[in-house]
mmCIF file of C-alpha atoms in Angstrom:
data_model
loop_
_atom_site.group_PDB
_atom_site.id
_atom_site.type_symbol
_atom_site.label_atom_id
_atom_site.label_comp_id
_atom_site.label_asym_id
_atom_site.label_seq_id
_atom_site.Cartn_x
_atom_site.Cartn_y
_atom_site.Cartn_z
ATOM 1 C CA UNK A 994 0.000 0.000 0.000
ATOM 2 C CA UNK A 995 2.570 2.355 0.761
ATOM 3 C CA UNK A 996 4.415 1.695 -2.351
ATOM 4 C CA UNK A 997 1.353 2.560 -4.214
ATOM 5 C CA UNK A 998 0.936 5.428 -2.632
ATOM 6 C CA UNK A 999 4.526 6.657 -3.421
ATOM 7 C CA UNK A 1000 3.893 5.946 -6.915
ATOM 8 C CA UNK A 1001 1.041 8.264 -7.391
ATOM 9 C CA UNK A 1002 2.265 11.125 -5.020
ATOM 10 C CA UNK A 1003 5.372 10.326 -7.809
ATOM 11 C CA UNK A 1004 3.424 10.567 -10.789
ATOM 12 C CA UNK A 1005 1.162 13.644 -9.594
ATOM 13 C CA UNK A 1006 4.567 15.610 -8.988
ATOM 14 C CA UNK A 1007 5.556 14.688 -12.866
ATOM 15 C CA UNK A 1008 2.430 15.707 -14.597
ATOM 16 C CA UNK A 1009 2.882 18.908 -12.448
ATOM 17 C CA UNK A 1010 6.434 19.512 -13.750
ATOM 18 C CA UNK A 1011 5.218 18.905 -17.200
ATOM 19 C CA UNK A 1012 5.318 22.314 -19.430
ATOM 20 C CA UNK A 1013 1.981 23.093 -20.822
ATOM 21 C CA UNK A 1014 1.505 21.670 -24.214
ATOM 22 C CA UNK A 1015 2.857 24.256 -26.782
ATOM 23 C CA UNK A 1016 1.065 25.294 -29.658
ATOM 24 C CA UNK A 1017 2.428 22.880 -32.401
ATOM 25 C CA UNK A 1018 1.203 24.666 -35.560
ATOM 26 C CA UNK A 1019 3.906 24.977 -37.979
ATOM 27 C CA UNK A 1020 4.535 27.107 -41.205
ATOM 28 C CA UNK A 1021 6.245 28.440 -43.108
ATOM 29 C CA UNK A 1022 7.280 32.220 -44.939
ATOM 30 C CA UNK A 1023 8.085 32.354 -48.888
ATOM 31 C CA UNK A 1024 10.999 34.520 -49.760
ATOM 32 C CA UNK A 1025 9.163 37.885 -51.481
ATOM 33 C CA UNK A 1026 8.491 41.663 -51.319
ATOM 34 C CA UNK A 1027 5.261 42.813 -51.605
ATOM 35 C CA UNK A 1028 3.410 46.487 -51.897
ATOM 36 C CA UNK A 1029 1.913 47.834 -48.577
ATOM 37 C CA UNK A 1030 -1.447 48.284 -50.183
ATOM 38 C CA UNK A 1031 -4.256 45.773 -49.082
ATOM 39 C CA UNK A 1032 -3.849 44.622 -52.578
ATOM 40 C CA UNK A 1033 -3.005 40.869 -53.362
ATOM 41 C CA UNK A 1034 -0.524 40.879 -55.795
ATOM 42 C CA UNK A 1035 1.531 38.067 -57.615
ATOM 43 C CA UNK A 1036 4.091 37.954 -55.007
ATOM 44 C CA UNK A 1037 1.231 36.236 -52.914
ATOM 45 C CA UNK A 1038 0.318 33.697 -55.042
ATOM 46 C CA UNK A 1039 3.508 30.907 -53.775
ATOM 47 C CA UNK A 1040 3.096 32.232 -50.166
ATOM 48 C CA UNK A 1041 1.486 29.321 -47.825
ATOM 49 C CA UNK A 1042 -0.976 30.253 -45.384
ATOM 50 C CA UNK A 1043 -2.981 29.650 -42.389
ATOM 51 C CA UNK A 1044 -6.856 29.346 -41.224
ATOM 52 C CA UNK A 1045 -7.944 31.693 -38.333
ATOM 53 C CA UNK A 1046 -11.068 30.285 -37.460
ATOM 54 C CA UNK A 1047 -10.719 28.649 -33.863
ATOM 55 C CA UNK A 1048 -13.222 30.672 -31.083
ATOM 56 C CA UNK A 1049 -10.766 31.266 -28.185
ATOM 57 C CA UNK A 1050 -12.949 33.610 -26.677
ATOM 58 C CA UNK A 1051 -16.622 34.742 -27.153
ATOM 59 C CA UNK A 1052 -19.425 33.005 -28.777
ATOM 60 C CA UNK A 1053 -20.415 34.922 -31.877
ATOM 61 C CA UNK A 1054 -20.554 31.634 -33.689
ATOM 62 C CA UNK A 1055 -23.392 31.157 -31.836
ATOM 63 C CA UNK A 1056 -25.349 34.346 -33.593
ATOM 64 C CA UNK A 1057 -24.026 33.512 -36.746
ATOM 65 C CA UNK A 1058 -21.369 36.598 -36.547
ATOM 66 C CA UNK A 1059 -18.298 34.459 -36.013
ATOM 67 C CA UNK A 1060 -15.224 36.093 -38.372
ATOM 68 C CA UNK A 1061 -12.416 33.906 -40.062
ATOM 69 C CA UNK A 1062 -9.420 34.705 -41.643
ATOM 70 C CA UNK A 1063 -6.783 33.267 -43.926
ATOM 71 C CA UNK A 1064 -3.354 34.813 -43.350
ATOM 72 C CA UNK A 1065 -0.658 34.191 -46.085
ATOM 73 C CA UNK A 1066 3.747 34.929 -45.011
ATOM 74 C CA UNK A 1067 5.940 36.486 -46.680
ATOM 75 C CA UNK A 1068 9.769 37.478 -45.754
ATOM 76 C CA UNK A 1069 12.749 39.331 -47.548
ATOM 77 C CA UNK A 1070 15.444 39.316 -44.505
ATOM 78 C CA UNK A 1071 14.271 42.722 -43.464
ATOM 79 C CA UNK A 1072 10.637 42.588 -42.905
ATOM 80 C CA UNK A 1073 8.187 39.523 -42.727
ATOM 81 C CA UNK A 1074 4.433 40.258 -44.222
ATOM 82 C CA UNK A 1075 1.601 39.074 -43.914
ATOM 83 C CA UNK A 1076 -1.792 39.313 -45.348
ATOM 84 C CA UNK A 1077 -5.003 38.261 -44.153
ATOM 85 C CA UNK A 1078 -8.089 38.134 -45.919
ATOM 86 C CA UNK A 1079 -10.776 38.419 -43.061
ATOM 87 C CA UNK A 1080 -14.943 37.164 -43.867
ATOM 88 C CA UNK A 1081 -17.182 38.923 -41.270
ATOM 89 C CA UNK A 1082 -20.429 39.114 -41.206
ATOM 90 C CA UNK A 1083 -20.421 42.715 -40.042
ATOM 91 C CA UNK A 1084 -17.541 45.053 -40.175
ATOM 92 C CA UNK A 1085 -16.958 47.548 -36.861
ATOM 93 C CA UNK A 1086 -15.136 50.044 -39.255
ATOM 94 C CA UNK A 1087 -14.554 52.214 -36.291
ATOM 95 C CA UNK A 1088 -10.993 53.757 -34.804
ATOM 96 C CA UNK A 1089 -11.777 52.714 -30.776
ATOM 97 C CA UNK A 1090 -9.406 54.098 -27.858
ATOM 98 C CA UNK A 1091 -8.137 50.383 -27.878
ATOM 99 C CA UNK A 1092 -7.813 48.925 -31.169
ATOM 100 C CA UNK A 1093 -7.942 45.456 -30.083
ATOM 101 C CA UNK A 1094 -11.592 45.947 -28.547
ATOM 102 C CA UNK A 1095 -13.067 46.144 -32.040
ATOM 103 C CA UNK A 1096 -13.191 44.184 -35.479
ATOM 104 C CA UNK A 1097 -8.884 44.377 -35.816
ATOM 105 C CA UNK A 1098 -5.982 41.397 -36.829
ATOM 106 C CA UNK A 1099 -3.765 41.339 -33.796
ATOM 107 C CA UNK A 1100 -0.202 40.104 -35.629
ATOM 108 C CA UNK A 1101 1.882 38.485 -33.065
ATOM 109 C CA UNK A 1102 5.270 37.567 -33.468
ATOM 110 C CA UNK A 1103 7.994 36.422 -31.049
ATOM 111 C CA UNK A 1104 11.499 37.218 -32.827
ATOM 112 C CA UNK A 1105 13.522 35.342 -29.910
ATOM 113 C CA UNK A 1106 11.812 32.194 -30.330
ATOM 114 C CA UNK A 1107 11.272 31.791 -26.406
ATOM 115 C CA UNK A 1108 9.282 28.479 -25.655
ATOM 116 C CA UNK A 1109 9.963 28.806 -21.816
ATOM 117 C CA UNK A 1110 6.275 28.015 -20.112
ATOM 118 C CA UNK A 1111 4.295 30.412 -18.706
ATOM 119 C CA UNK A 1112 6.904 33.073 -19.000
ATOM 120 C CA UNK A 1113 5.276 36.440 -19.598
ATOM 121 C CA UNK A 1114 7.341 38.227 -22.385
ATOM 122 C CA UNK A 1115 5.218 41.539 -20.973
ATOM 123 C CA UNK A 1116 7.629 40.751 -17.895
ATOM 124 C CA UNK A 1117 10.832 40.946 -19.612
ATOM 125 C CA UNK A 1118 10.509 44.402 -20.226
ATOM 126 C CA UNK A 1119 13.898 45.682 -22.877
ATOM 127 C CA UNK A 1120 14.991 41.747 -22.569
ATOM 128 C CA UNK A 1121 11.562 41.524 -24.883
ATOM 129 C CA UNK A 1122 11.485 40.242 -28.271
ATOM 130 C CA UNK A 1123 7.923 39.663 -28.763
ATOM 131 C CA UNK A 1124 4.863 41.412 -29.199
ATOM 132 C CA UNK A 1125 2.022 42.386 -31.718
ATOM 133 C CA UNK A 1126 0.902 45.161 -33.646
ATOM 134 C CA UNK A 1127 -3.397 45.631 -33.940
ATOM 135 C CA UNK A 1128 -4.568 46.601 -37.183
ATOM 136 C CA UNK A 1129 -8.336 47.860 -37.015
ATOM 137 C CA UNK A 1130 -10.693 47.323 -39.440
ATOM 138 C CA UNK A 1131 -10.686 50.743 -41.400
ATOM 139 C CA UNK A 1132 -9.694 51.468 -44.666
ATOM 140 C CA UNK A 1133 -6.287 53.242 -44.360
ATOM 141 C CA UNK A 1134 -2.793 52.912 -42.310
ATOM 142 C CA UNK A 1135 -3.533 53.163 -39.010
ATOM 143 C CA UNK A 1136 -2.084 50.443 -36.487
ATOM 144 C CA UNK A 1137 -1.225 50.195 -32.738
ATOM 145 C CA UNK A 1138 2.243 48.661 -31.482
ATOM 146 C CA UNK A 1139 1.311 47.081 -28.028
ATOM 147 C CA UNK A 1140 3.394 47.563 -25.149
ATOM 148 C CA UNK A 1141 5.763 46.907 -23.607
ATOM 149 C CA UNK A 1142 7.173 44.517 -26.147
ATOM 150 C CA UNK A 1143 10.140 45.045 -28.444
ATOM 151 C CA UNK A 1144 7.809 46.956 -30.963
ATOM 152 C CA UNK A 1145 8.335 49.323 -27.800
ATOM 153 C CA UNK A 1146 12.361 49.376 -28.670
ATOM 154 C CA UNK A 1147 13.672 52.585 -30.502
ATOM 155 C CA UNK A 1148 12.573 53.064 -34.086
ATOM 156 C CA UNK A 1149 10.531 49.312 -34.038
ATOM 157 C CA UNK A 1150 7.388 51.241 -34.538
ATOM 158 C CA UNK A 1151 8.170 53.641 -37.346
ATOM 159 C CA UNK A 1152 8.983 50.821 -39.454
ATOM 160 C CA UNK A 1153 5.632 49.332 -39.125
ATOM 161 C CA UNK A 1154 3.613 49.317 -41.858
ATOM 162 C CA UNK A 1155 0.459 48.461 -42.667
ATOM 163 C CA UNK A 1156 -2.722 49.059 -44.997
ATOM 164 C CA UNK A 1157 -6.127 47.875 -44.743
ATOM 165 C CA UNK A 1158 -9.428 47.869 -46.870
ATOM 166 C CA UNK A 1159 -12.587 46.591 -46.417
ATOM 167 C CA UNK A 1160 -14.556 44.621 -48.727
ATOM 168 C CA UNK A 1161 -18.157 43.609 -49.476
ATOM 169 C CA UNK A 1162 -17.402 40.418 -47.506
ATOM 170 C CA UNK A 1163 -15.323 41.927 -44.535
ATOM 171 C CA UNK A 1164 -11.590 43.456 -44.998
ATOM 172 C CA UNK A 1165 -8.318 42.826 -46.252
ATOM 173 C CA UNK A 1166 -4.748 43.589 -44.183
ATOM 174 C CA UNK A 1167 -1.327 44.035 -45.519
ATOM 175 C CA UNK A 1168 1.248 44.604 -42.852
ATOM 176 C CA UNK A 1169 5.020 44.810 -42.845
ATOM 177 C CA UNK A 1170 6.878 44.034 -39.625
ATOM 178 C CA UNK A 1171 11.131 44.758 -39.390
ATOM 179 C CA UNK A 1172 13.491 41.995 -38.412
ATOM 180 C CA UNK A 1173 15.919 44.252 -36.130
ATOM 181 C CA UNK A 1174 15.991 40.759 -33.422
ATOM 182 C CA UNK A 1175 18.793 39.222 -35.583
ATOM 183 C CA UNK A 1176 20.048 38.742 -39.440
ATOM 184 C CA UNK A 1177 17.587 36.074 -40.051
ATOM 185 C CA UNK A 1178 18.790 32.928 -42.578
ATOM 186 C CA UNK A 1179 16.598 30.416 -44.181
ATOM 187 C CA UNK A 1180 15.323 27.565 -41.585
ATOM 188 C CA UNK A 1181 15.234 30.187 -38.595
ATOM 189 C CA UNK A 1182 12.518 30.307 -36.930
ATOM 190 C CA UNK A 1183 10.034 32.915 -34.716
ATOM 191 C CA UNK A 1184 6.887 32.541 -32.667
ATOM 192 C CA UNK A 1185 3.707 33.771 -34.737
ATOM 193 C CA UNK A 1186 0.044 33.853 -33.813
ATOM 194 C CA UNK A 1187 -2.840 35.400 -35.094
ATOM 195 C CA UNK A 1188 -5.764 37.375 -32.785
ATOM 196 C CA UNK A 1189 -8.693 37.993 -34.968
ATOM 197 C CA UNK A 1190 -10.571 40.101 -32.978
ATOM 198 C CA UNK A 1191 -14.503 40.404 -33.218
ATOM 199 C CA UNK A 1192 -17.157 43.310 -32.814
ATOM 200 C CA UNK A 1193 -20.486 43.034 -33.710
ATOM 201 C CA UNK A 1194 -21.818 46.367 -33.936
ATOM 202 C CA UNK A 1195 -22.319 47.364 -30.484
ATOM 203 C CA UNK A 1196 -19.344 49.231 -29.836
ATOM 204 C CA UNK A 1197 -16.969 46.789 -27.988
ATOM 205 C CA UNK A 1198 -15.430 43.406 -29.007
ATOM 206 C CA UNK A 1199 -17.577 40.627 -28.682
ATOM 207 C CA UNK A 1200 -14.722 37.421 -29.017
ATOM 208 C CA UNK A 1201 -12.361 36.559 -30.499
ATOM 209 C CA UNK A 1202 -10.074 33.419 -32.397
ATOM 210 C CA UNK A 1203 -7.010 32.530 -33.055
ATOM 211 C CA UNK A 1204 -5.094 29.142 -35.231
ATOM 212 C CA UNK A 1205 -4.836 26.861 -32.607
ATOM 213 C CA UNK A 1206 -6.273 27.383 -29.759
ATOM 214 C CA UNK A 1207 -7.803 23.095 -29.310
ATOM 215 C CA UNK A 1208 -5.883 20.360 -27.801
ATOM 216 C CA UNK A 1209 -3.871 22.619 -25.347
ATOM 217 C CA UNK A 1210 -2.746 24.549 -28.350
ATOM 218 C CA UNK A 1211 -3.956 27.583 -26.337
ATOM 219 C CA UNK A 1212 -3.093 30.219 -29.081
ATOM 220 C CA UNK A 1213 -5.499 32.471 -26.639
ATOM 221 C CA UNK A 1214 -3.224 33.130 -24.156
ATOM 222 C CA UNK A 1215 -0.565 34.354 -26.853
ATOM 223 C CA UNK A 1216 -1.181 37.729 -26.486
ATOM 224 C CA UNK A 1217 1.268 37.259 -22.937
ATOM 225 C CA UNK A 1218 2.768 33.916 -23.069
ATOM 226 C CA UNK A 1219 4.684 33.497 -26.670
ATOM 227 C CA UNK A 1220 5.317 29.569 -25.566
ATOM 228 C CA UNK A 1221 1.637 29.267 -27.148
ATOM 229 C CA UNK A 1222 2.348 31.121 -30.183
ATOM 230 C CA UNK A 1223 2.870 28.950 -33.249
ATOM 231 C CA UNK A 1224 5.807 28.445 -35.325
ATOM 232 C CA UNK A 1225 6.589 30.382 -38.902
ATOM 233 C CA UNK A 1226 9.983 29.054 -40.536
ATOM 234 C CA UNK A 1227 12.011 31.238 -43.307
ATOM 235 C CA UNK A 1228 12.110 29.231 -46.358
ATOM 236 C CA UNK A 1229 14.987 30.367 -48.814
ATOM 237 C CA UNK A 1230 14.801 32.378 -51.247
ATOM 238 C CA UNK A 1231 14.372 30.044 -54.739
ATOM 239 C CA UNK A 1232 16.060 31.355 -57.701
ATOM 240 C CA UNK A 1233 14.279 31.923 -61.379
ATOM 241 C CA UNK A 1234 15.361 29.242 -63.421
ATOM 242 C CA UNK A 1235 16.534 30.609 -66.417
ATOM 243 C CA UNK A 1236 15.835 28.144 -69.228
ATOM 244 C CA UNK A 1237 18.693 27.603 -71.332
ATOM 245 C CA UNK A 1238 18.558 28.480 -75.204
ATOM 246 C CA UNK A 1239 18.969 24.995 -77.167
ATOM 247 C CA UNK A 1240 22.041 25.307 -78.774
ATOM 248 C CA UNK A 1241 21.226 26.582 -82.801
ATOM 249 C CA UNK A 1242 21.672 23.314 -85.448
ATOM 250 C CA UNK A 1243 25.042 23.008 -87.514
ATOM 251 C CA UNK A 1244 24.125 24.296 -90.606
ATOM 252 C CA UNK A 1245 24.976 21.071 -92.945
ATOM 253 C CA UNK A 1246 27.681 22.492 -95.680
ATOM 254 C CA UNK A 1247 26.582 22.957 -98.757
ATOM 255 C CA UNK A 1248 26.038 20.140 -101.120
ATOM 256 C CA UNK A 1249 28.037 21.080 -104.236
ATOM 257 C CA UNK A 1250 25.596 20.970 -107.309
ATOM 258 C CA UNK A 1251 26.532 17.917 -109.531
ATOM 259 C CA UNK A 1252 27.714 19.210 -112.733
ATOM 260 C CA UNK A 1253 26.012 18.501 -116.052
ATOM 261 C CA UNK A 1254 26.797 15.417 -117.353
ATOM 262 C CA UNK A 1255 29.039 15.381 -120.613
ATOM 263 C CA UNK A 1256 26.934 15.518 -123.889
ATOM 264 C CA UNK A 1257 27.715 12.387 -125.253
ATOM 265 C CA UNK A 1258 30.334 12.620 -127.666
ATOM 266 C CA UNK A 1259 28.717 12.843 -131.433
ATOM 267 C CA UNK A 1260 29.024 9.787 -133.369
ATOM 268 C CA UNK A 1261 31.072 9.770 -136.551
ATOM 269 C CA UNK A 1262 29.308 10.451 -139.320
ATOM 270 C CA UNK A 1263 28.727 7.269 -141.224
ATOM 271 C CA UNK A 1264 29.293 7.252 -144.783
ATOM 272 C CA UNK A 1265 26.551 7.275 -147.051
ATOM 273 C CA UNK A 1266 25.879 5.351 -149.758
ATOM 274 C CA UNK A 1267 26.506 7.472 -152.493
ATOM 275 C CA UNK A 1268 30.251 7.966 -151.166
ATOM 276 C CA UNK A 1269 31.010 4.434 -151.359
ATOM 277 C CA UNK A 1270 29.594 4.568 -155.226
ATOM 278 C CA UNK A 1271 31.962 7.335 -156.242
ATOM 279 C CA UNK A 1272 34.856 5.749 -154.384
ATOM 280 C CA UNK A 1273 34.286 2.432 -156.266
ATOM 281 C CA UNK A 1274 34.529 4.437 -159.595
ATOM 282 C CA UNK A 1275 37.597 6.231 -159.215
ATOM 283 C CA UNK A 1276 39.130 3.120 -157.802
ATOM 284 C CA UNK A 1277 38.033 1.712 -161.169
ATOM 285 C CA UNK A 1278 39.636 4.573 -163.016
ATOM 286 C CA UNK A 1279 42.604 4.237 -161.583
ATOM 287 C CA UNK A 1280 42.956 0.755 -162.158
ATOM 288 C CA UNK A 1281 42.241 0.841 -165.993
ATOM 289 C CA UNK A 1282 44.623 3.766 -166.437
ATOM 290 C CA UNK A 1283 47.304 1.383 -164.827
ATOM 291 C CA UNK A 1284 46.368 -1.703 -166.924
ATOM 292 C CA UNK A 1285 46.849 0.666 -170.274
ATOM 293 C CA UNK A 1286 50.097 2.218 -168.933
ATOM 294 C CA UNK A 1287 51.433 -1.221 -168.547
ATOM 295 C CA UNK A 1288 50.447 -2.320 -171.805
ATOM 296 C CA UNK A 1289 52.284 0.503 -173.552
ATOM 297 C CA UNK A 1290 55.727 -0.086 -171.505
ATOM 298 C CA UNK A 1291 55.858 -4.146 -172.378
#
């Protein structure tokens, strides 16, 4: 019995040493430069994205007023984009005292990659390298830095950018975030969640979701603990492949024309008849005058 007991007392004081289960999302940022415009553009069409559609917080499912997003990466080694393409039923297109307590896209990002448990990068105060930037749901190029985080640090902010317009079916964000943590190679990796926050016309926020936020993934608590934030990975940039001219044909030389085959040589002329006649008759003359010459000598 007292073994037993041991054993669980054991076990109880494992599970409670046990880090919360991270947020295992993974992916990953195409190498490209885009235009701060809330305008896809071709640089967006190879970029992979993600679903924001998991209800952390609120229950405007419920009344049919639930808002999604897909959010597509981007990087170039000094910024990483995004751009999320956000249904909702009904747009709060209203600039609140806090920008997060309305229809916004709450970009979070953890440049130092922490994945300590239930350490509070608010806490860490300059020793910060996470954070997120709100971006409300009005046409224009207004967003909010939260603080303290390391968008807090000296000239983080100004090189925010961000545009967003809304649509017949909700709004579109394009933002622009600097990578002043490190020099950033292909294959590194930072924390990144999404907070896809939700009014429904009544002048506060109502929810909100996030990508993972089932099986412990607990993307909601993200906007303090970055150990629940998911995981974006730099791919490398790919190189055009330049398609190499085939090589032009060998011209074949010339054939050299045959030349014109050789008249055949003319034949001789044969004699005709009437030649042979007047041969015979000399021939004849000749001999007579021969026979009488003789005659006269003997």
């Amino acid at each position: 019995m007292k073994k037993l007991i041991l054993f669980l007392v054991a076990a109880v004081l494992v599970v409670m040493t046990l880090p919360v289960a991270a947020h295992d999302e993974v992916t990953y940022a195409e190498w490209g430069t885009p235009k701060i415009d809330a305008v896809k553009e071709d640089v967006w069409n190879d970029a992979q994205s993600i679903v924001v559609a998991d209800e952390a917080y609120g229950d405007a499912s419920t009344l049919g007023q639930q808002s999604t997003a897909v959010v597509y990466s981007l990087w170039d080694g000094e910024f990483v984009y995004f751009y999320a393409i956000v249904t909702d039923p009904t747009v709060d297109a209203v600039i609140r005292d806090d920008a997060w307590n309305q229809d916004a896209v709450g970009f979070m990002v953890d440049f130092g990659y922490v994945r300590e448990p239930e350490v509070s990068f608010r806490d860490l105060g300059d020793d910060s390298y996470a954070g997120y930037v709100n971006v409300p749901a009005v046409d224009g190029d207004a967003n909010y830095p939260e603080e303290p985080t390391v968008f807090g640090v000296a000239g983080y902010a100004e090189k925010v950018s961000s545009y967003c317009r809304v649509t017949a079916t909700g709004y579109e964000i394009e933002i622009a975030i600097p990578l002043l943590y490190k020099n950033y190679v292909p294959g590194d990796k930072i924390g990144y969640e999404i907070f896809l926050n939700n009014a429904i016309g009544e002048g506060d926020r109502y929810g909100f979701s996030v990508w993972n936020n089932q099986g412990d993934g607990a993307g909601g608590n993200s906007w303090q603990y970055s150990y629940n934030m998911g995981t974006l990975i730099f791919n490398p940039k790919l190189e055009p492949v330049v398609e190499e001219a085939p090589a032009p044909a060998e011209e074949a030389a010339p054939v050299a024309e045959a030349a014109p085959a050789a008249a055949p040589a003319a034949a001789a002329a044969a004699p005709q008849t009437s030649d042979f006649g007047i041969i015979a008759v000399v021939a004849s003359v000749v001999s007579l005058a021969g026979c009488a010459v003789s005659k006269k000598r003997r």
